[in-house]
Structure formats: C-alpha cells, structure tokens
Short mmCIF file of C-alpha atoms in Angstrom, two decimals:
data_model
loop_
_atom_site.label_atom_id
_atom_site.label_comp_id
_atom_site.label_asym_id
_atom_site.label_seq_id
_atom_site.Cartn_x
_atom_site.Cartn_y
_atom_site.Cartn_z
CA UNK A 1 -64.25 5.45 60.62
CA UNK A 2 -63.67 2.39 63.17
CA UNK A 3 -59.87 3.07 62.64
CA UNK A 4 -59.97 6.79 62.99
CA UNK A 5 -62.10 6.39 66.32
CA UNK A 6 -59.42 3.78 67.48
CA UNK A 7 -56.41 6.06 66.82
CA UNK A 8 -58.40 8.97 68.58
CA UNK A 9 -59.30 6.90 71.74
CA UNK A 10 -55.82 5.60 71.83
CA UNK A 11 -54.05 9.37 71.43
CA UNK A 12 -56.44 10.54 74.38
CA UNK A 13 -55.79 7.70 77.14
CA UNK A 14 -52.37 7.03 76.61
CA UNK A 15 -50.46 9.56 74.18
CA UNK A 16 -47.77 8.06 71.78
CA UNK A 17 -45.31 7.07 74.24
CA UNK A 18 -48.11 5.33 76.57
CA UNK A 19 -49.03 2.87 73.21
CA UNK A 20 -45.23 2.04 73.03
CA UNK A 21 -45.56 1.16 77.29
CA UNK A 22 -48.22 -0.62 77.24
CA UNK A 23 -47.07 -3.25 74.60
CA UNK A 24 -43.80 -3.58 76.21
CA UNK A 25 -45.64 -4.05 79.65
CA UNK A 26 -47.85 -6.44 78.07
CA UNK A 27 -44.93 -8.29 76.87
CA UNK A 28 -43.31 -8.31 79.81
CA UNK A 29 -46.02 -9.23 82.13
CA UNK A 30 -46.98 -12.19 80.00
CA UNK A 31 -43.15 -13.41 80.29
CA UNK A 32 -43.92 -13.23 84.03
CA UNK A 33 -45.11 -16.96 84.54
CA UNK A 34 -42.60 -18.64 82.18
CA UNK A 35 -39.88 -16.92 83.85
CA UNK A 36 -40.57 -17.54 87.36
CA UNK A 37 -40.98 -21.16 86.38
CA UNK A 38 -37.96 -21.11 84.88
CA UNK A 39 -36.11 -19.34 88.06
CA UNK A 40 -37.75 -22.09 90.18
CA UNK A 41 -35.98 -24.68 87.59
CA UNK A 42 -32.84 -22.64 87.96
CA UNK A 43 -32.94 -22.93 91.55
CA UNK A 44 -33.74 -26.45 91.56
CA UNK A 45 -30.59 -27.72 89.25
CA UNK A 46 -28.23 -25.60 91.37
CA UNK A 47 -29.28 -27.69 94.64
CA UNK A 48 -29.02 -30.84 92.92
CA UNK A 49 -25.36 -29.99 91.60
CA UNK A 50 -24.57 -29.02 95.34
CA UNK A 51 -25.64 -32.49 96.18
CA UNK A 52 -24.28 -34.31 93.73
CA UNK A 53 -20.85 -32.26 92.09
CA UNK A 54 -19.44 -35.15 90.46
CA UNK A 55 -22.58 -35.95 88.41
CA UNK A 56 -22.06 -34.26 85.05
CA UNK A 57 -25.27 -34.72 83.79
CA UNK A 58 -26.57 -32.31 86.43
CA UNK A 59 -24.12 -29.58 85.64
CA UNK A 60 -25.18 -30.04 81.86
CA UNK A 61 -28.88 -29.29 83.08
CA UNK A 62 -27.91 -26.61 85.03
CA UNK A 63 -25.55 -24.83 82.20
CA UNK A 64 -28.85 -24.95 79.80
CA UNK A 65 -30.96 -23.81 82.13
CA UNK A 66 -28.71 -20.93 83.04
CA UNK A 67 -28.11 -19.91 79.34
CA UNK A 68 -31.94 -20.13 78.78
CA UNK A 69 -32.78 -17.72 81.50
CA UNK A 70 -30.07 -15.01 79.84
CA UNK A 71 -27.64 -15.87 83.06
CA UNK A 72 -24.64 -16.05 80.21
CA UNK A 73 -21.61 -15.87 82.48
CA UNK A 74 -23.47 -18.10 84.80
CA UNK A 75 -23.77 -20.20 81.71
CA UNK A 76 -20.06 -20.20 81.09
CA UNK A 77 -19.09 -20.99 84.29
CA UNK A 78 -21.06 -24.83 84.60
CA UNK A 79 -19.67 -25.54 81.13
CA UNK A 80 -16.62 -24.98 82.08
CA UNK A 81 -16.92 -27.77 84.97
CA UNK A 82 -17.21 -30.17 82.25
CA UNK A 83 -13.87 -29.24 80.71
CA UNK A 84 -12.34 -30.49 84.08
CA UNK A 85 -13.15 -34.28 82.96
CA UNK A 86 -11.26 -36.34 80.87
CA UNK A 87 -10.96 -35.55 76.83
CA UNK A 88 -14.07 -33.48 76.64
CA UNK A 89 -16.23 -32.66 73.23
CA UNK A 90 -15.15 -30.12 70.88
CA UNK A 91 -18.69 -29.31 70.80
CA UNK A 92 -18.58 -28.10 74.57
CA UNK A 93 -15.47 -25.90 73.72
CA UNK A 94 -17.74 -24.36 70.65
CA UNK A 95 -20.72 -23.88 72.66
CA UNK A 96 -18.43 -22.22 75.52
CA UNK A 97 -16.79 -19.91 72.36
CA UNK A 98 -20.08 -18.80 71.70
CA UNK A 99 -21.14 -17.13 74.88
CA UNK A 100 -18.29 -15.45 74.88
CA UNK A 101 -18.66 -14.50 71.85
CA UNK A 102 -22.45 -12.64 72.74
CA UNK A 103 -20.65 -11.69 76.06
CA UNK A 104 -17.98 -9.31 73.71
CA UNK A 105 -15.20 -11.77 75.48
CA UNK A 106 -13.33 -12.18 72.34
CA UNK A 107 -10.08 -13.48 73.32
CA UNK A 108 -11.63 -16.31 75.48
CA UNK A 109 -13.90 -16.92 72.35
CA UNK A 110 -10.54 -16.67 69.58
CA UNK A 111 -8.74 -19.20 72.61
CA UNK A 112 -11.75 -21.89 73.17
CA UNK A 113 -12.89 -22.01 69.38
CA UNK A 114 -9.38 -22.90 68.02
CA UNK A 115 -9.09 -25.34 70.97
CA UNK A 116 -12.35 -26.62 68.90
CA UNK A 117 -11.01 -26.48 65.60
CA UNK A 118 -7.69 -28.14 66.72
CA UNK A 119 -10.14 -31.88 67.60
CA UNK A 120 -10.56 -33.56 64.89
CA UNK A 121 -13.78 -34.82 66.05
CA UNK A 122 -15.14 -31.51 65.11
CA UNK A 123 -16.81 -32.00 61.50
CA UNK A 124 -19.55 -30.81 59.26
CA UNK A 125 -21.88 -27.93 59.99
CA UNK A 126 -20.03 -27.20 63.48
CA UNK A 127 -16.84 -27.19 62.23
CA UNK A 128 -17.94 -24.71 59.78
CA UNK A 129 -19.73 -22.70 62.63
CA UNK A 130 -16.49 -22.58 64.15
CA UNK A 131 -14.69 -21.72 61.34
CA UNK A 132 -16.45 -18.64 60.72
CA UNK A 133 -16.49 -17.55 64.54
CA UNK A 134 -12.68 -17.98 64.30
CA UNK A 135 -12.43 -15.69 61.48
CA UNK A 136 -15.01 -13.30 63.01
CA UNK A 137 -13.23 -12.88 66.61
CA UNK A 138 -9.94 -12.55 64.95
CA UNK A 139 -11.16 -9.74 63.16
CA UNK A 140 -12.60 -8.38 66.24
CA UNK A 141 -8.76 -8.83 68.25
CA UNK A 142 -7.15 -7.19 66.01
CA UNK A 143 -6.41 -3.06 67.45
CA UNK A 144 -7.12 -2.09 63.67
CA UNK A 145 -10.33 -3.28 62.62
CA UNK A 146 -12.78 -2.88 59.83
CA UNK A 147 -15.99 -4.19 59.08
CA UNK A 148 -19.91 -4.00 57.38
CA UNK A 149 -21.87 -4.70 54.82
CA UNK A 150 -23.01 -3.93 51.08
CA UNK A 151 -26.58 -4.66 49.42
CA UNK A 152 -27.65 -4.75 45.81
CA UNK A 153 -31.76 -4.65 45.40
CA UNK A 154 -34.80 -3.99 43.51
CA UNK A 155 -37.78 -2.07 44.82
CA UNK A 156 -41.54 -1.62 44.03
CA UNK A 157 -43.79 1.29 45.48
CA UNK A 158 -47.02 2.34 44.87
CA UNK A 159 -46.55 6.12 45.30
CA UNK A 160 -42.47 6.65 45.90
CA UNK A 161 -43.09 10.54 45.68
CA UNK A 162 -45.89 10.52 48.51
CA UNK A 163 -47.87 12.47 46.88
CA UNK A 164 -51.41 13.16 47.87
CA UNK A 165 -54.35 10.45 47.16
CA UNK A 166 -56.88 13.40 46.88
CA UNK A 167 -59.00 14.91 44.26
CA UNK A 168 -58.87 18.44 45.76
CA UNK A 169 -56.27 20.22 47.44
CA UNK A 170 -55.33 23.73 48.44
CA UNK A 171 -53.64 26.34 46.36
CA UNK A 172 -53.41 29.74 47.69
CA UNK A 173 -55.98 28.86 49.89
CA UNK A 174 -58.19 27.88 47.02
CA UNK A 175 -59.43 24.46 47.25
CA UNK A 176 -59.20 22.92 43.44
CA UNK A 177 -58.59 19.47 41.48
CA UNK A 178 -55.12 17.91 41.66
CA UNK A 179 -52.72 18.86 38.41
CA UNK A 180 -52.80 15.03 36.66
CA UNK A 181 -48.67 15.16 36.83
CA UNK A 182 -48.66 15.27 40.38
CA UNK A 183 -50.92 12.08 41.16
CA UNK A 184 -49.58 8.83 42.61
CA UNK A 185 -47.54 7.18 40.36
CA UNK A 186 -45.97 3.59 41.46
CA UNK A 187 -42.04 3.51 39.92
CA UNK A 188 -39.55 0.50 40.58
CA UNK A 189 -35.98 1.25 41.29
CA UNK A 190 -32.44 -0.59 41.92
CA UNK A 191 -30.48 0.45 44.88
CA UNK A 192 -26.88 -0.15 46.19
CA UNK A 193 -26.15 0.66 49.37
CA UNK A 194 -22.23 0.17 51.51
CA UNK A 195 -21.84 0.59 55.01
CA UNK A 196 -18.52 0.40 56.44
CA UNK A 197 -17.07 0.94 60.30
CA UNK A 198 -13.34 0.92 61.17
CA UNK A 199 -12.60 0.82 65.23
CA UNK A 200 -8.70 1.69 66.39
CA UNK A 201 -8.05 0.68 69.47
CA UNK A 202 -6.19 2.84 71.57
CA UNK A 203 -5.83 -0.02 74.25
CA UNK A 204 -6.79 1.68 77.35
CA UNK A 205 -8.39 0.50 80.55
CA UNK A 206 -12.09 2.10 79.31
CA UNK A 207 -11.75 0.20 76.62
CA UNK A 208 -11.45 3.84 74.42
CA UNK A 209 -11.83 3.60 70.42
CA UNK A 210 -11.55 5.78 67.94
CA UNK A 211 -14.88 4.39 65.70
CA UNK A 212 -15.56 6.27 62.30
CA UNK A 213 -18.56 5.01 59.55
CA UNK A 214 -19.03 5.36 55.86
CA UNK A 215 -22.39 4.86 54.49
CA UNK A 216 -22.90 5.66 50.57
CA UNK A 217 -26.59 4.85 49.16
CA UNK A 218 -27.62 4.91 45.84
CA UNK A 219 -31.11 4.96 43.88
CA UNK A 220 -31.97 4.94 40.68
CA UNK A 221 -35.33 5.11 39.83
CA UNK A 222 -37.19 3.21 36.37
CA UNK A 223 -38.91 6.14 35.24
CA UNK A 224 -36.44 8.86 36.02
CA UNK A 225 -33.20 9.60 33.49
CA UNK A 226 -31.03 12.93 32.96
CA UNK A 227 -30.26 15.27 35.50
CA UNK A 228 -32.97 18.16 33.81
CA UNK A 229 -34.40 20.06 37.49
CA UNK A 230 -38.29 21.02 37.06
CA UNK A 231 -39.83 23.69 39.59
CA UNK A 232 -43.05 20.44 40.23
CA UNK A 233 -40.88 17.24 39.33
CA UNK A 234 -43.53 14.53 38.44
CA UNK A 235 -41.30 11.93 38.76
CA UNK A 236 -39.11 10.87 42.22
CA UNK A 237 -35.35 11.70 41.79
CA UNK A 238 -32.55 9.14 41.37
CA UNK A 239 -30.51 10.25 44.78
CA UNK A 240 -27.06 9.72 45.93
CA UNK A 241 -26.59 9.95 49.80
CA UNK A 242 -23.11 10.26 51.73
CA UNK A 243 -23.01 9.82 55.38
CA UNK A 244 -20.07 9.58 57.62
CA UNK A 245 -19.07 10.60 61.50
CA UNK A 246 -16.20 9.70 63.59
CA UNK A 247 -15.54 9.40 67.34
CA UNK A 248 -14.05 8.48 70.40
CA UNK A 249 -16.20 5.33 72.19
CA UNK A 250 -15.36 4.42 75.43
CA UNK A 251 -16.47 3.29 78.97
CA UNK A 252 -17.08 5.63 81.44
CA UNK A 253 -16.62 3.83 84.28
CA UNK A 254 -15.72 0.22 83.56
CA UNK A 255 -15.50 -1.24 87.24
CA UNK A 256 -18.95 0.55 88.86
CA UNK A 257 -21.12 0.38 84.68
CA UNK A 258 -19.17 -2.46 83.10
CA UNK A 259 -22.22 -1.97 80.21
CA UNK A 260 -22.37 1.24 79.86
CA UNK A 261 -20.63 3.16 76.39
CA UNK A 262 -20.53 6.35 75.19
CA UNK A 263 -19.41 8.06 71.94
CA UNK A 264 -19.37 11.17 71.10
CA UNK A 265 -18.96 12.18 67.52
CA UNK A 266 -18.77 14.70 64.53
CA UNK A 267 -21.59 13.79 61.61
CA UNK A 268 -21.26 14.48 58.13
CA UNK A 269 -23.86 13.83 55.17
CA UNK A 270 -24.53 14.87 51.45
CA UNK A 271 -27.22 14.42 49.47
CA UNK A 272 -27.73 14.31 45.00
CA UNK A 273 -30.76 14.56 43.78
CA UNK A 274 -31.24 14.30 39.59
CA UNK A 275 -27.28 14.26 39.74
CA UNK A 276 -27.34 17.69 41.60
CA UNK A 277 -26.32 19.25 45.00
CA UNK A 278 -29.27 19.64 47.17
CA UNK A 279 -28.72 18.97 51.24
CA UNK A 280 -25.52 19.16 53.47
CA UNK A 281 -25.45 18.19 56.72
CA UNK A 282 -22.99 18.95 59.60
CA UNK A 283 -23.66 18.11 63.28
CA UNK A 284 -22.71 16.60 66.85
CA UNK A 285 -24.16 13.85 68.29
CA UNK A 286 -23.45 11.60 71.28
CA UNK A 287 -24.77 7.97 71.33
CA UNK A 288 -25.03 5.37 74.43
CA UNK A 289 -25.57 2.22 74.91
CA UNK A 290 -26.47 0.54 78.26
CA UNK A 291 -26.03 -3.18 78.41
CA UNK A 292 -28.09 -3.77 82.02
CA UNK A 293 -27.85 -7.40 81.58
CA UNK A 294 -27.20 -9.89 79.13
CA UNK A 295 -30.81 -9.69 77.47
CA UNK A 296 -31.58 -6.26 78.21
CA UNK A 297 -29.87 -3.64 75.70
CA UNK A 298 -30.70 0.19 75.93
CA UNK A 299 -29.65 2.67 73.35
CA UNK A 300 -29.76 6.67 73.12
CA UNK A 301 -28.80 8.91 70.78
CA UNK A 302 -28.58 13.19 70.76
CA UNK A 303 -27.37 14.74 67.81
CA UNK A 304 -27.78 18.74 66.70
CA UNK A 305 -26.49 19.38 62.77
CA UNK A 306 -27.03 22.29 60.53
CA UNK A 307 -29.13 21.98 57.47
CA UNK A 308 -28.13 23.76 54.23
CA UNK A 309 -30.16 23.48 50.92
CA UNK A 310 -28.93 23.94 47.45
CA UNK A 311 -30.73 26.66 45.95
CA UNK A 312 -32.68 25.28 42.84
CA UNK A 313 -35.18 25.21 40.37
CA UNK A 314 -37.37 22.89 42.76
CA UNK A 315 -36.08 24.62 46.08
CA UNK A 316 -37.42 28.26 45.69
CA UNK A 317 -37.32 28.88 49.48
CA UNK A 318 -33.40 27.46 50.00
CA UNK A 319 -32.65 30.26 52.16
CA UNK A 320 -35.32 30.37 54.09
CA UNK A 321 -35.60 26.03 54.85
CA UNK A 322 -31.84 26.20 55.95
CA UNK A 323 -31.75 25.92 60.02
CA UNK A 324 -30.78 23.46 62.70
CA UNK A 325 -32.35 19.73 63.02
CA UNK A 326 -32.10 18.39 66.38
CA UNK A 327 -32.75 14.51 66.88
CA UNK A 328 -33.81 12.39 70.07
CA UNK A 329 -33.75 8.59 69.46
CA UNK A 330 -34.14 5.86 72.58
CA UNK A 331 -34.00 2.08 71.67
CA UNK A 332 -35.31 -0.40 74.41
CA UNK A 333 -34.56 -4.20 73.34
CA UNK A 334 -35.17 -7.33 74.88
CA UNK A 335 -34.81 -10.79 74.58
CA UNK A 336 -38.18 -12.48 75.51
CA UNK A 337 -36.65 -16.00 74.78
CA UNK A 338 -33.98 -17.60 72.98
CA UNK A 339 -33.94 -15.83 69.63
CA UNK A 340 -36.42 -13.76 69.99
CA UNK A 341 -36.34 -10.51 70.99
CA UNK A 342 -38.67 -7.71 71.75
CA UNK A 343 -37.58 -3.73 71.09
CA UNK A 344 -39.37 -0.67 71.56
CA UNK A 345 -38.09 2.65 70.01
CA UNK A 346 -38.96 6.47 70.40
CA UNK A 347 -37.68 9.32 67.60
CA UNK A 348 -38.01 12.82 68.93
CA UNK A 349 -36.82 15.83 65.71
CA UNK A 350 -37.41 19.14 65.61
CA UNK A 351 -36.84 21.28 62.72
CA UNK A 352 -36.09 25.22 63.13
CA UNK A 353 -35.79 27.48 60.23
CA UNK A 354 -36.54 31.22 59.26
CA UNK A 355 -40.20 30.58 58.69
CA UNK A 356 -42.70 28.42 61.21
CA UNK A 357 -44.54 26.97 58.31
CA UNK A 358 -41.17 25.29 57.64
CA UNK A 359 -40.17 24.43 61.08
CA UNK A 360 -41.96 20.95 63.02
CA UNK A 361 -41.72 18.60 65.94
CA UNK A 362 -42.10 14.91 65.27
CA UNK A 363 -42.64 12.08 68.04
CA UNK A 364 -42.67 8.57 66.72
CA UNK A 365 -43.06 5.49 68.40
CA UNK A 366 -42.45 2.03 66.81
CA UNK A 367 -42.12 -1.82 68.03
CA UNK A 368 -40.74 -4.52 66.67
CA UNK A 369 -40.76 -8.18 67.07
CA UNK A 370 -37.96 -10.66 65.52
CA UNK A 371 -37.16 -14.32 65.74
CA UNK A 372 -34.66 -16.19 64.65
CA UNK A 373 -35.26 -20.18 63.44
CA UNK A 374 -33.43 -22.68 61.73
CA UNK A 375 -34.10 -22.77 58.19
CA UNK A 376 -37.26 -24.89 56.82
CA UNK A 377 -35.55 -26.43 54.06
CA UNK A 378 -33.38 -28.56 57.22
CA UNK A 379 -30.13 -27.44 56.16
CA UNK A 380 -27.32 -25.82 58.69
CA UNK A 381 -28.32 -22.56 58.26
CA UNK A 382 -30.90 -19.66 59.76
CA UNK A 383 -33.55 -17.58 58.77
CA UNK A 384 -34.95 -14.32 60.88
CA UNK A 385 -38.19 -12.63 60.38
CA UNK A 386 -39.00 -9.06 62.05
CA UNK A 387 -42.46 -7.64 62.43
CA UNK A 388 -42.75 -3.90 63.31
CA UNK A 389 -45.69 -1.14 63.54
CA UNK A 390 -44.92 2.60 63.70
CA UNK A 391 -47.04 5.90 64.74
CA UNK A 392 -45.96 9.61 63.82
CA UNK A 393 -46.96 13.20 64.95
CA UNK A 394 -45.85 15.40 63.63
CA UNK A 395 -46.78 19.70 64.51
CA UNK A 396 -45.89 22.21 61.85
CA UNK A 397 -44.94 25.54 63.23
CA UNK A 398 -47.84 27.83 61.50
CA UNK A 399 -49.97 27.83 58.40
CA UNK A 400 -48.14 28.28 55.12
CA UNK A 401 -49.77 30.74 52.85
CA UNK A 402 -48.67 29.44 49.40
CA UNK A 403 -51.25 26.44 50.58
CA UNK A 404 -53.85 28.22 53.06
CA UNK A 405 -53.33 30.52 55.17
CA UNK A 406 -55.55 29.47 58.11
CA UNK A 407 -54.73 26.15 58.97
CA UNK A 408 -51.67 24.60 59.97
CA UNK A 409 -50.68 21.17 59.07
CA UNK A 410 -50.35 18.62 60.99
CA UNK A 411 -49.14 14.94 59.99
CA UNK A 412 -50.57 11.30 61.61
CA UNK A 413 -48.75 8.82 59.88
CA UNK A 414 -48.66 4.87 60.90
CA UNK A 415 -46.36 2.29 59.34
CA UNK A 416 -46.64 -1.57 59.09
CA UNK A 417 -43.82 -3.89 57.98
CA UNK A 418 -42.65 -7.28 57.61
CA UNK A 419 -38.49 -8.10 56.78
CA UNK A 420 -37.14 -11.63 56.13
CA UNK A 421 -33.90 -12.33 56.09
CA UNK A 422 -33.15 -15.35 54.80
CA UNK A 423 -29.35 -16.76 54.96
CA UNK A 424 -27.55 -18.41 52.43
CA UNK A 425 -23.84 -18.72 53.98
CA UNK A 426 -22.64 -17.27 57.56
CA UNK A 427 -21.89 -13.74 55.00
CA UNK A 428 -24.93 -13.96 52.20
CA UNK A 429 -28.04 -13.07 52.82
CA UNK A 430 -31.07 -12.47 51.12
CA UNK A 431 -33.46 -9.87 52.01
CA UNK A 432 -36.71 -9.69 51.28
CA UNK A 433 -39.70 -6.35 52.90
CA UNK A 434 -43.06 -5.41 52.61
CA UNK A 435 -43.87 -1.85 54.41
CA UNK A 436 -47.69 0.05 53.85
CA UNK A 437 -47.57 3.59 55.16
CA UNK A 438 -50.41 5.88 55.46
CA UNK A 439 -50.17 9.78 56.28
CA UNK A 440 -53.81 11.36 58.07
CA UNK A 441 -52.74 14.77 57.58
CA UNK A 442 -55.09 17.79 58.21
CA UNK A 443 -54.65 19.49 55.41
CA UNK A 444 -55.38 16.93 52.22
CA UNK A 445 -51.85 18.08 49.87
CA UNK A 446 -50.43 15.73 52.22
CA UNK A 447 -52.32 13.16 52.61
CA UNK A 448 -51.07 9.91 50.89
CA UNK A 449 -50.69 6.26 51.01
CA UNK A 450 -47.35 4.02 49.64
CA UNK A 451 -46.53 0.62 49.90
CA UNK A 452 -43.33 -0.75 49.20
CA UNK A 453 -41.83 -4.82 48.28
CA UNK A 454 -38.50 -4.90 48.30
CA UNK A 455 -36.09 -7.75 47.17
CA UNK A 456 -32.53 -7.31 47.78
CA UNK A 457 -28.85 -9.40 47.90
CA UNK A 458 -26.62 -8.29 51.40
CA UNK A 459 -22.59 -9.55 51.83
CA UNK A 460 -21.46 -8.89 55.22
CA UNK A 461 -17.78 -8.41 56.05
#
C-alpha cells in the first residue's frame, strides 16, 4: 500500500519524465559545490604557471586538474609542455595517448603510444596498457574496420514467461481460477549472443562512414526441447533473434557542431521461436549523437519498421497484430567524476495494428549509475559496477473481448538492476546481473513478477 501511494503521488506531481528530471537535477545540483571548487583550483594553477612557466611541477598540477574537471584538450595541451624538457617519461607520452584516445584523436594516440612503447623504460602493467591501446587505435586507423563482442552465459528467472501471479483472471469476461499450466514457473537457460560492427571509411571532410551491425542471439531454455507449437505454450520458447541495419554516419557540420553525428539507416530483424518463423521486422531509423563537451554525451534515436507475424498455432490473430512500430529513444549521460558517470534515458513506442486492443503507447524512463575502480584483489586490472531503476506506462488502445470487454488494460511496470563487470584481461570479461521486475497492470492476466541472476563470459574484439 505505502508503495502504491508513493508511485501514485509521484505520477501526479511530476509525470514519468519529471522523476527522470528531478534525479538528474539532483545530481547535478549536488555536483555544484565540488565543481566550483574545483574551477576555483583550475583557476588558481593557471596563474601560478603564468608566474612561474619554467616550473614543471606547476604545469603537472595544472594538467591534473584540467583532466579532472573534463577540460581534456586543455588537459593535452599542459602535458604536452612537459614533452618540451629533456628525455621525458614514457609514462607522460601514455597518459597523453590516452586522452586522445577518449578525445576520438586516434592518429595522435597510434603516434604518442608507440613513441611510449619505443622507451624501454616502459615495463609491466603500463607497457601492457600501451600495448593494447596500440592494437586498439590501429584498428580504429585503419579505413576498413571491424569490431564487437561475443558472450556465452547461464541464466536463472523466477517466471521467464511473465505470466500472471494471480489466482483469478478474466476469460471472456468471466473472472475464474488460473489453468495450473499457465502459473509461474522459474526455468534456467544458456545464451550466446555476437555483436559485430564494420565502419568503411569513405575519407571525407564530415568524417562520412558507411557503418553496418550484425547481432545474432540465441536462447535455449532447460525445460523446453523440440520444436512441437501449442495454441497456450506452458513453457517459454528457445528463440533465435537476427538483427542487422546499415548506414551512412557522418558530421553534419564539422567546423560550426564538431560533436554532432548522424546516421541514418535501413533495420532488419528475424525472430525463431520453438525452431519456427514467428516476427520480421523491416524499418528506418535515424540515430544522433551530440558530444556537447567532453563529459556530456547526448544520444537520440527515431526509427519506424513494419511488423509481420508468422501465422501459427500460438498466433491465432497474425493478421490482425501485423502493423507499424514506431520507436523514440533519448540517452542523456554524464560524467559526475572520474569514472563515474551518471545517464538518464527515455523510450517512447507505439504500436498500431488492425485492432486497438492490440495497438499501445509505452513511455519509460530509466537511470543509471556506473563506476569504474581498480580491482580489489590489487592487480592491474578494473572492475565496473552499474546500478539502474526503470518505470513503464504503458496505454492499450481498447478493451479486448476474448479477456473482458469493459476494461482496457493498462501496464505499470518498474525495474531494478545491478551489473558487474568484472575484467580479467583488456578483452575478457566476466559478467555477472541481478534484475527484479514487477508489472501493476489493471487487469490481473497481466500482472506478474520475475527476477532474473545472470552469469555470463564476454570477449571483445
């Protein structure tokens, strides 16, 4: 009751998107003091290496300073004063690799980090750091490049078919006990999943690419074998999703919005279920992203695709779900502090097909927090742990009468996670999740709780 009244007061005064503003503004507001400190401190070293140029321990103070306020080019440039003296550090030519590195400056970074690697001062952890930048930036020079990433893990949920948690439900507009086959079940399952991107460079002045993807996901569930469709499945399906889209990213105006890119792009995707056909997807969609400084990234995506369902034993109404899905998505992210970061995110779909009770509008908010520490075992490496909570709405069109025919459903559903990522070399990683979701639908077929624990291996490339 206390959460119910919570969620209520909150929906009133601020709506979904006022929840997601006012954690961000808290956030930002209680960054306020730190940062104005730090500005003053900012201020303070660049007087000090007016007064005193020659005096390399000031510029040193100054270049951290600079780099911990997000200034990265500003960064860059006091660093680079120190190159200027005699036989300088590897280390300095690393560190100055680096931001150039997070400032997408790759040649600088490929030039500086083999300067690095060619001192043989350079040994142990940082010489592997650099090592793996070098390989990483070369990849990124080249005007044919490929890259991504492939997972192998193992997943527990309480109720992967989100079925209802109640006793009595509506059939027909009849409100009777729950069939026993169609309770919550928990099931374990492996997945593999592969996502690949390859970026050709057409090496113009907007920095125009032709950037395609290839995403392949695969789950097979404990419980679930053959590929025998039932009108009420009991069990969830083993699925095999195909994704892929390709298009031309560019700058729009590099000299005036050095940050800003654009891509427009076809979008393809198939979905198996129980080994047969049962979704295709075609589309459009544009994405941008806005870099308005260097801790302060802004995405936005539009995309409009055509859905088309396999007609089957389990899909009675394939011709009448088929329609258009049209998808809003705006990503807000911002380092706070050095490795941490801050993001806010807002999903807008709307689903039309031939009948209302099929089509809906969803608005979902969610924010996330992630930080990024050196391991606790005091070895080279790092881990990163991301905390995120998640609200949806989502409005059906009208009351479907093979459930009741006088009330329309209506979905409140609010997520709560937890991913650690913990790294074993600069490419291995081990993944480990914990999500609880919850569904406060109107209408109780649809109301249902899941949690999931998730365990998996990821190789980056």
């Amino acid at each position: 009751m206390q959460q119910q009244s919570l969620e209520c007061l909150m929906r009133r005064r601020l709506g979904m998107g006022g929840v997601l503003g006012l954690v961000l503004t808290t956030s930002a507001l209680a960054q306020t003091d730190s940062t104005s400190a730090l500005d003053r401190q900012v201020d303070e070293a660049f007087r000090l290496v007016q007064q005193q140029p020659q005096d390399l321990g000031q510029w040193s103070r100054y270049a951290k300073l600079l780099i911990q306020a997000g200034n990265y080019e500003g960064g860059v440039a006091a660093l680079e004063r120190l190159l200027l003296e005699p036989d300088p550090s590897p280390e300095l030519r690393l560190e100055i690799a680096l931001l150039y590195f997070r400032l997408a400056s790759y040649d600088m970074a490929e030039s500086m980090v083999r300067q690095a690697l060619a001192d043989n001062r350079l040994q142990g952890d940082k010489r592997a750091v650099a090592e793996a930048l070098l390989v990483n930036t070369t990849q990124r020079n080249k005007r044919s490049q490929i890259g991504g990433s492939a997972n192998f893990g193992y997943r527990h949920q309480s109720n992967p078919g989100y079925r209802s948690d109640r006793d009595l439900v509506f059939s027909g507009g009849v409100l009777g006990p729950l069939a026993a086959n169609q309770r919550p079940n928990s099931d374990n399952d492996f997945n593999v999943g592969l996502r690949l991107q390859h970026q050709y460079d057409l090496e113009r002045q907007n920095s125009a690419a032709i950037v395609s993807t290839l995403g392949a996901y695969v789950v097979d569930y404990r419980n679930t074998s053959g590929r025998d469709i039932q009108p009420n499945p009991s069990k969830p399906y083993d699925l095999q999703v195909l994704d892929f889209s390709t298009g031309l990213q560019f700058k729009p105006s590099p000299a005036k919005a050095p940050g800003l890119t654009l891509r427009p792009h076809v979008l393809l995707s198939d979905v198996v279920a129980q080994g047969h056909q049962y979704l295709r997807n075609a589309g459009l969609g544009v994405d941008m992203l806005w870099r308005l400084n260097e801790r302060t990234l802004v995405e936005l995506g539009l995309s409009g695709q055509h859905r088309d369902f396999a007609s089957r034993a389990d899909v009675t109404d394939a011709d009448l779900l088929d329609g258009r899905l049209w998808g809003l998505r705006a990503r807000v992210a911002r380092e706070i502090a050095t490795g941490q970061e801050v993001a806010g995110e807002y999903v807008l779909r709307h689903n039309s097909t031939a009948r209302d009770y099929y089509d809906y509008t969803s608005h979902e908010v969610r924010v996330s927090y992630s930080i990024v520490y050196a391991s606790p075992f005091k070895d080279s490496s790092y881990w990163t742990t991301a905390v995120w909570v998640g609200a949806l709405r989502r409005n059906y069109g009208g009351p479907d009468p093979a459930v009741i025919a006088t009330e329309t459903r209506h979905d409140r559903e609010w997520r709560l996670g937890v991913n650690q990522i913990v790294r074993i070399t600069p490419v291995w990683n081990v993944v480990l999740s914990a999500e609880h979701a919850r569904n406060q639908a109107t209408l109780p077929n649809y109301r249902y709780k899941n949690t999931s624990v998730s365990a998996s291996v990821l190789r980056t490339f």
